[in-house]
Tab-separated table of C-alpha atoms and ligand atoms in Angstrom:
chain	number	residue	atom	x	y	z
A	1	GLU	CA	15.350	-8.655	10.322
A	2	ALA	CA	13.165	-8.268	7.200
A	3	ALA	CA	10.520	-5.584	6.823
A	4	ILE	CA	7.977	-8.109	5.723
A	5	ARG	CA	8.267	-11.915	5.884
A	6	ILE	CA	5.598	-14.088	4.271
A	7	GLU	CA	5.566	-17.788	4.392
A	8	GLY	CA	3.284	-20.388	2.812
A	9	LEU	CA	0.509	-17.754	2.276
A	10	HIS	CA	-2.757	-18.986	0.773
A	11	LYS	CA	-5.933	-17.108	0.230
A	12	THR	CA	-9.133	-18.698	-1.030
A	13	TYR	CA	-12.199	-16.652	-1.634
A	14	ARG	CA	-15.369	-18.687	-1.252
A	15	GLY	CA	-17.527	-18.667	-4.322
A	16	GLY	CA	-20.847	-17.011	-4.424
A	17	LYS	CA	-24.014	-18.904	-5.505
A	18	GLY	CA	-23.032	-21.556	-8.087
A	19	GLN	CA	-19.588	-20.099	-8.350
A	20	PRO	CA	-16.417	-22.174	-7.562
A	21	GLU	CA	-14.041	-20.986	-4.825
A	22	LYS	CA	-11.153	-18.918	-5.967
A	23	HIS	CA	-7.591	-19.515	-5.078
A	24	ALA	CA	-6.289	-15.981	-5.169
A	25	LEU	CA	-2.943	-16.704	-3.577
A	26	LYS	CA	-1.112	-20.093	-3.436
A	27	SER	CA	1.967	-20.793	-1.386
A	28	ILE	CA	3.463	-17.358	-1.469
A	29	ASP	CA	6.892	-16.951	0.109
A	30	LEU	CA	8.147	-13.433	0.068
A	31	THR	CA	10.733	-11.430	2.021
A	32	VAL	CA	10.952	-7.677	1.726
A	33	PRO	CA	14.219	-6.163	2.891
A	34	GLN	CA	14.148	-3.202	5.185
A	35	GLY	CA	14.740	0.050	3.523
A	36	SER	CA	13.947	-1.158	0.035
A	37	VAL	CA	11.510	0.035	-2.505
A	38	PHE	CA	9.957	-3.346	-3.478
A	39	GLY	CA	7.686	-3.808	-6.468
A	40	LEU	CA	4.919	-6.365	-6.719
A	41	LEU	CA	4.297	-6.886	-10.458
A	42	GLY	CA	1.692	-8.891	-12.262
A	43	PRO	CA	-1.338	-8.650	-14.570
A	44	ASN	CA	-4.882	-7.837	-13.438
A	45	GLY	CA	-6.319	-10.704	-11.281
A	46	ALA	CA	-2.730	-11.952	-10.383
A	47	GLY	CA	-3.481	-11.595	-6.587
A	48	LYS	CA	-1.688	-8.275	-5.878
A	49	SER	CA	-4.514	-6.477	-4.055
A	50	THR	CA	-5.304	-9.560	-2.101
A	51	LEU	CA	-1.671	-9.733	-0.956
A	52	ILE	CA	-1.665	-6.125	0.109
A	53	ASN	CA	-5.032	-6.275	1.842
A	54	ILE	CA	-3.736	-9.248	3.894
A	55	LEU	CA	-0.682	-7.155	4.886
A	56	ALA	CA	-3.002	-4.292	5.735
A	57	GLY	CA	-5.137	-6.517	7.931
A	58	LEU	CA	-8.177	-5.924	5.709
A	59	VAL	CA	-8.390	-9.491	4.205
A	60	ILE	CA	-8.129	-12.615	6.445
A	61	LYS	CA	-5.623	-15.098	5.098
A	62	SER	CA	-6.644	-18.751	4.605
A	63	ALA	CA	-3.199	-20.157	5.678
A	64	GLY	CA	0.342	-19.216	6.145
A	65	GLN	CA	2.397	-16.725	8.201
A	66	VAL	CA	2.798	-13.022	7.783
A	67	SER	CA	5.154	-10.895	9.948
A	68	ILE	CA	5.662	-7.257	9.745
A	69	TRP	CA	8.903	-5.885	11.215
A	70	GLY	CA	9.225	-8.973	13.136
A	71	PHE	CA	5.658	-8.965	14.530
A	72	ASP	CA	3.710	-11.978	13.670
A	73	GLN	CA	0.251	-10.807	12.501
A	74	ASP	CA	-1.605	-13.572	14.368
A	75	GLN	CA	0.310	-13.079	17.630
A	76	TYR	CA	0.742	-9.331	17.410
A	77	PRO	CA	-2.110	-7.938	15.478
A	78	ARG	CA	-1.970	-4.459	16.922
A	79	GLN	CA	1.665	-4.013	16.519
A	80	SER	CA	1.898	-5.349	12.947
A	81	ARG	CA	-1.001	-3.065	11.876
A	82	ALA	CA	0.617	-0.061	13.549
A	83	THR	CA	3.852	-0.607	11.586
A	84	ILE	CA	2.207	-0.497	8.117
A	85	GLY	CA	0.449	2.291	6.239
A	86	VAL	CA	-1.515	1.591	3.053
A	87	MET	CA	-2.591	3.825	0.207
A	88	PRO	CA	-5.486	1.900	-1.368
A	89	GLN	CA	-6.704	1.980	-4.839
A	90	GLU	CA	-10.236	2.991	-4.351
A	91	LEU	CA	-10.828	6.726	-4.031
A	92	ASN	CA	-13.626	6.372	-1.367
A	93	LEU	CA	-13.327	9.096	1.131
A	94	ASP	CA	-16.013	10.548	3.386
A	95	PRO	CA	-17.262	13.450	1.261
A	96	PHE	CA	-17.944	15.654	4.217
A	97	PHE	CA	-14.459	15.574	5.720
A	98	THR	CA	-11.859	18.100	4.783
A	99	PRO	CA	-8.263	16.801	4.345
A	100	ARG	CA	-7.235	18.228	7.699
A	101	GLY	CA	-10.195	16.618	9.435
A	102	ALA	CA	-9.632	13.289	7.638
A	103	LEU	CA	-6.096	13.267	9.035
A	104	GLU	CA	-7.255	14.062	12.533
A	105	VAL	CA	-9.771	11.164	12.407
A	106	GLN	CA	-7.052	8.791	10.980
A	107	ALA	CA	-4.620	9.824	13.724
A	108	GLY	CA	-7.252	9.256	16.246
A	109	LEU	CA	-7.992	5.742	15.001
A	110	TYR	CA	-4.367	4.916	15.235
A	111	GLY	CA	-4.009	6.430	18.693
A	112	VAL	CA	-1.324	8.986	17.632
A	113	PRO	CA	-0.913	11.438	20.478
A	114	LYS	CA	-1.754	15.107	19.704
A	115	SER	CA	1.839	16.141	20.252
A	116	GLU	CA	3.004	13.709	17.633
A	117	ARG	CA	0.508	14.697	14.976
A	118	ARG	CA	2.070	16.299	11.941
A	119	SER	CA	-0.909	17.143	9.720
A	120	ASP	CA	0.562	20.332	8.271
A	121	GLU	CA	3.815	18.670	7.416
A	122	ILE	CA	2.019	15.757	5.792
A	123	LEU	CA	-0.369	17.980	3.790
A	124	GLU	CA	2.658	20.017	2.579
A	125	LEU	CA	4.466	16.854	1.449
A	126	VAL	CA	1.618	15.684	-0.597
A	127	GLY	CA	0.860	19.150	-1.955
A	128	LEU	CA	-2.597	19.602	-0.378
A	129	SER	CA	-1.894	22.524	1.955
A	130	ASP	CA	-4.092	24.817	-0.189
A	131	LYS	CA	-6.960	22.362	0.074
A	132	ALA	CA	-6.678	21.562	3.870
A	133	GLU	CA	-10.056	22.947	4.615
A	134	ALA	CA	-11.913	21.895	1.418
A	135	TYR	CA	-14.628	19.121	1.566
A	136	ALA	CA	-13.425	15.955	0.067
A	137	ARG	CA	-16.472	15.914	-2.231
A	138	THR	CA	-15.009	18.978	-3.954
A	139	LEU	CA	-11.600	17.381	-4.477
A	140	SER	CA	-10.453	16.144	-7.931
A	141	GLY	CA	-9.428	12.546	-8.344
A	142	GLY	CA	-5.775	13.611	-8.156
A	143	MET	CA	-6.246	15.421	-4.940
A	144	ARG	CA	-8.208	12.442	-3.514
A	145	ARG	CA	-5.164	10.281	-4.229
A	146	ARG	CA	-2.921	12.814	-2.491
A	147	LEU	CA	-5.160	12.695	0.504
A	148	LEU	CA	-5.157	8.846	0.629
A	149	LEU	CA	-1.350	8.994	0.610
A	150	ALA	CA	-1.479	11.530	3.482
A	151	LYS	CA	-3.887	9.320	5.426
A	152	ALA	CA	-1.463	6.423	5.032
A	153	LEU	CA	1.273	8.436	6.636
A	154	VAL	CA	-0.321	9.803	9.785
A	155	HIS	CA	0.833	7.086	12.142
A	156	HIS	CA	4.458	7.298	10.885
A	157	PRO	CA	4.452	3.730	9.535
A	158	LYS	CA	7.773	1.881	8.954
A	159	VAL	CA	6.349	0.231	5.846
A	160	LEU	CA	4.325	2.189	3.278
A	161	VAL	CA	2.198	0.109	0.856
A	162	LEU	CA	0.756	1.709	-2.399
A	163	ASP	CA	-1.730	-0.191	-4.401
A	164	GLU	CA	-1.355	0.763	-8.031
A	165	PRO	CA	-0.622	4.362	-7.014
A	166	THR	CA	-0.240	5.744	-10.574
A	167	ALA	CA	-2.959	3.629	-12.372
A	168	GLY	CA	-4.794	6.222	-14.610
A	169	VAL	CA	-3.273	9.333	-13.238
A	170	ASP	CA	-1.705	12.216	-15.149
A	171	ILE	CA	1.981	12.747	-15.502
A	172	GLU	CA	2.171	15.591	-12.946
A	173	LEU	CA	0.596	13.434	-10.232
A	174	ARG	CA	2.726	10.512	-11.243
A	175	GLN	CA	5.897	12.560	-10.841
A	176	MET	CA	4.753	13.814	-7.425
A	177	LEU	CA	3.965	10.404	-6.271
A	178	TRP	CA	7.377	9.089	-7.435
A	179	THR	CA	9.183	12.005	-5.755
A	180	ASN	CA	7.371	11.420	-2.486
A	181	VAL	CA	8.191	7.770	-2.665
A	182	ARG	CA	11.843	8.496	-3.028
A	183	LYS	CA	11.809	11.149	-0.324
A	184	LEU	CA	10.139	8.746	2.110
A	185	ASN	CA	12.443	5.977	1.247
A	186	GLU	CA	15.421	8.200	1.829
A	187	GLN	CA	14.110	8.973	5.266
A	188	GLY	CA	14.248	5.151	5.926
A	189	MET	CA	10.736	4.106	5.105
A	190	THR	CA	10.340	0.776	3.385
A	191	ILE	CA	8.049	0.998	0.334
A	192	ILE	CA	5.935	-1.718	-1.239
A	193	LEU	CA	4.103	-0.851	-4.452
A	194	THR	CA	2.035	-2.810	-6.845
A	195	THR	CA	1.985	-1.838	-10.353
A	196	HIS	CA	1.332	-3.313	-13.866
A	197	TYR	CA	3.531	-0.757	-15.527
A	198	LEU	CA	6.931	-2.286	-16.079
A	199	GLU	CA	8.638	1.085	-16.606
A	200	GLU	CA	7.240	2.169	-13.193
A	201	ALA	CA	8.887	-0.839	-11.494
A	202	GLN	CA	12.076	-0.276	-13.448
A	203	GLU	CA	12.170	3.384	-12.383
A	204	MET	CA	11.324	2.956	-8.754
A	205	CYS	CA	12.068	-0.413	-7.357
A	206	ASP	CA	15.210	-1.986	-5.989
A	207	GLU	CA	13.718	-5.402	-6.063
A	208	ILE	CA	10.712	-6.937	-7.689
A	209	ALA	CA	8.504	-9.949	-7.316
A	210	ILE	CA	6.310	-11.006	-10.116
A	211	ILE	CA	3.053	-12.861	-9.383
A	212	ASN	CA	0.845	-14.542	-11.770
A	213	HIS	CA	-2.340	-16.586	-11.134
A	214	GLY	CA	-1.730	-16.294	-7.349
A	215	GLU	CA	1.770	-17.698	-7.590
A	216	LYS	CA	5.215	-16.058	-7.241
A	217	VAL	CA	6.932	-16.758	-10.386
A	218	ALA	CA	10.121	-14.656	-9.897
A	219	GLN	CA	11.871	-12.466	-7.380
A	220	ASP	CA	15.217	-10.630	-7.878
A	221	SER	CA	16.874	-7.242	-8.005
A	222	THR	CA	15.351	-4.914	-10.625
A	223	ALA	CA	18.637	-4.925	-12.411
A	224	ASN	CA	18.803	-8.643	-12.838
A	225	LEU	CA	15.048	-9.071	-13.572
A	226	LEU	CA	14.435	-6.202	-16.040
A	227	GLY	CA	17.740	-4.498	-16.669
A	228	ARG	CA	18.280	-0.875	-16.048
A	229	MET	CA	17.014	1.700	-18.493
B	1	LIG	P1	-19.945	-13.540	0.485
B	1	LIG	O1	-20.735	-14.658	0.085
B	1	LIG	O2	-19.068	-13.732	1.784
B	1	LIG	O3	-20.668	-12.280	0.581
B	1	LIG	P2	-18.831	-13.089	-2.040
B	1	LIG	O4	-17.915	-14.022	-2.803
B	1	LIG	O5	-20.231	-13.180	-2.505
B	1	LIG	O6	-18.711	-13.428	-0.543
B	1	LIG	O7	-18.307	-11.621	-2.287
B	1	LIG	C1	-17.718	-10.830	-1.165
B	1	LIG	C2	-17.326	-9.576	-1.758
B	1	LIG	O8	-16.324	-9.604	-2.697
B	1	LIG	C3	-18.526	-8.823	-2.433
B	1	LIG	O9	-18.538	-7.503	-2.168
B	1	LIG	C4	-18.194	-9.069	-3.948
B	1	LIG	O10	-18.737	-7.964	-4.717
B	1	LIG	C5	-16.782	-9.157	-3.975
B	1	LIG	N1	-16.361	-10.046	-5.036
B	1	LIG	C6	-16.909	-11.180	-5.367
B	1	LIG	N2	-16.167	-11.797	-6.347
B	1	LIG	C7	-15.223	-10.910	-6.749
B	1	LIG	C8	-14.213	-11.024	-7.678
B	1	LIG	N3	-14.077	-11.992	-8.548
B	1	LIG	N4	-13.357	-9.868	-7.761
B	1	LIG	C9	-13.429	-8.855	-6.914
B	1	LIG	N5	-14.433	-8.868	-5.939
B	1	LIG	C10	-15.314	-9.850	-5.882
B	2	LIG	P1	-4.947	-7.956	-8.651
B	2	LIG	O1	-4.857	-6.981	-7.636
B	2	LIG	O2	-3.594	-8.616	-9.008
B	2	LIG	O3	-5.677	-7.512	-9.840
B	2	LIG	P2	-6.767	-9.387	-6.922
B	2	LIG	O4	-6.114	-9.740	-5.640
B	2	LIG	O5	-7.738	-8.240	-6.873
B	2	LIG	O6	-5.686	-9.294	-8.100
B	2	LIG	O7	-7.636	-10.628	-7.335
B	2	LIG	C1	-7.035	-12.033	-7.461
B	2	LIG	C2	-8.206	-12.997	-7.795
B	2	LIG	O8	-9.043	-13.078	-6.723
B	2	LIG	C3	-9.103	-12.634	-9.074
B	2	LIG	O9	-9.335	-13.714	-9.642
B	2	LIG	C4	-10.134	-11.913	-8.391
B	2	LIG	O10	-11.289	-11.994	-9.228
B	2	LIG	C5	-10.368	-12.805	-7.152
B	2	LIG	N1	-11.011	-11.916	-6.021
B	2	LIG	C6	-10.490	-10.810	-5.486
B	2	LIG	N2	-11.322	-10.366	-4.524
B	2	LIG	C7	-12.302	-11.318	-4.372
B	2	LIG	C8	-13.410	-11.437	-3.456
B	2	LIG	N3	-13.747	-10.610	-2.553
B	2	LIG	N4	-14.263	-12.531	-3.615
B	2	LIG	C9	-13.930	-13.409	-4.610
B	2	LIG	N5	-12.945	-13.339	-5.458
B	2	LIG	C10	-12.094	-12.360	-5.359
């Protein structure tokens, strides 16, 4: 069974006033193997965020099939959502929550029983233990990113999706994110990340799909596609 199976996925955004509609994804077929670190590569506007937001259940697809860990998204919306955790690109966090509070709320949203909540462990993993009680509005951009990663992990997802996790971050945070991704993958989590940095894909990913103008133009092992550094 694949971690993610996508068949014939289309997404059309309807245009605003006087704007044509936008075909953001066209006939995407994509299979992500369980246990892999999978890269979605492509220039700005290629459709990467749209694809991820469909996986996350945040954007409604126009056509096609998506299943997550064998759960068809249309037939099993709750199960397919519970299987995936998403670290979004935007740094919007409620300014009046602390990291610990934000994780509690997130765990509540996903119905994680109190006995299975691991806030301290997760805060430790992302390096936020010292800031557990600080209001989000006082956190730096880097710390907000750490918190977004932490929030994506509270319900122990089988698949972790990171949308441009290292865009514009400093080298220390990039190293931390890469280390965390490797650690989580070693523990068995399937990872999907979008990036427009070739070297990041080369460094991190076992397999890569390249999308451009809403179409998948290639998919192969990293070694075959880019060569190892
Ligand atoms: P609606 O008419 O349903 O509101 P719109 O197309 O006007 O749909 O926009 C929906 C949302 O998507 C808005 O928040 C808008 O800012 C955003 N949006 C619109 N066009 C783009 C685009 N090209 N890229 C990214 N976001 C967009
Ligand atoms: P990427 O993440 O690869 O940069 P996106 O998925 O954000 O690509 O965008 C794909 C295309 O869809 C772009 O042309 C973008 O402008 C358009 N788009 C994204 N979101 C919306 C929206 N809400 N409404 C209209 N167009 C959108």
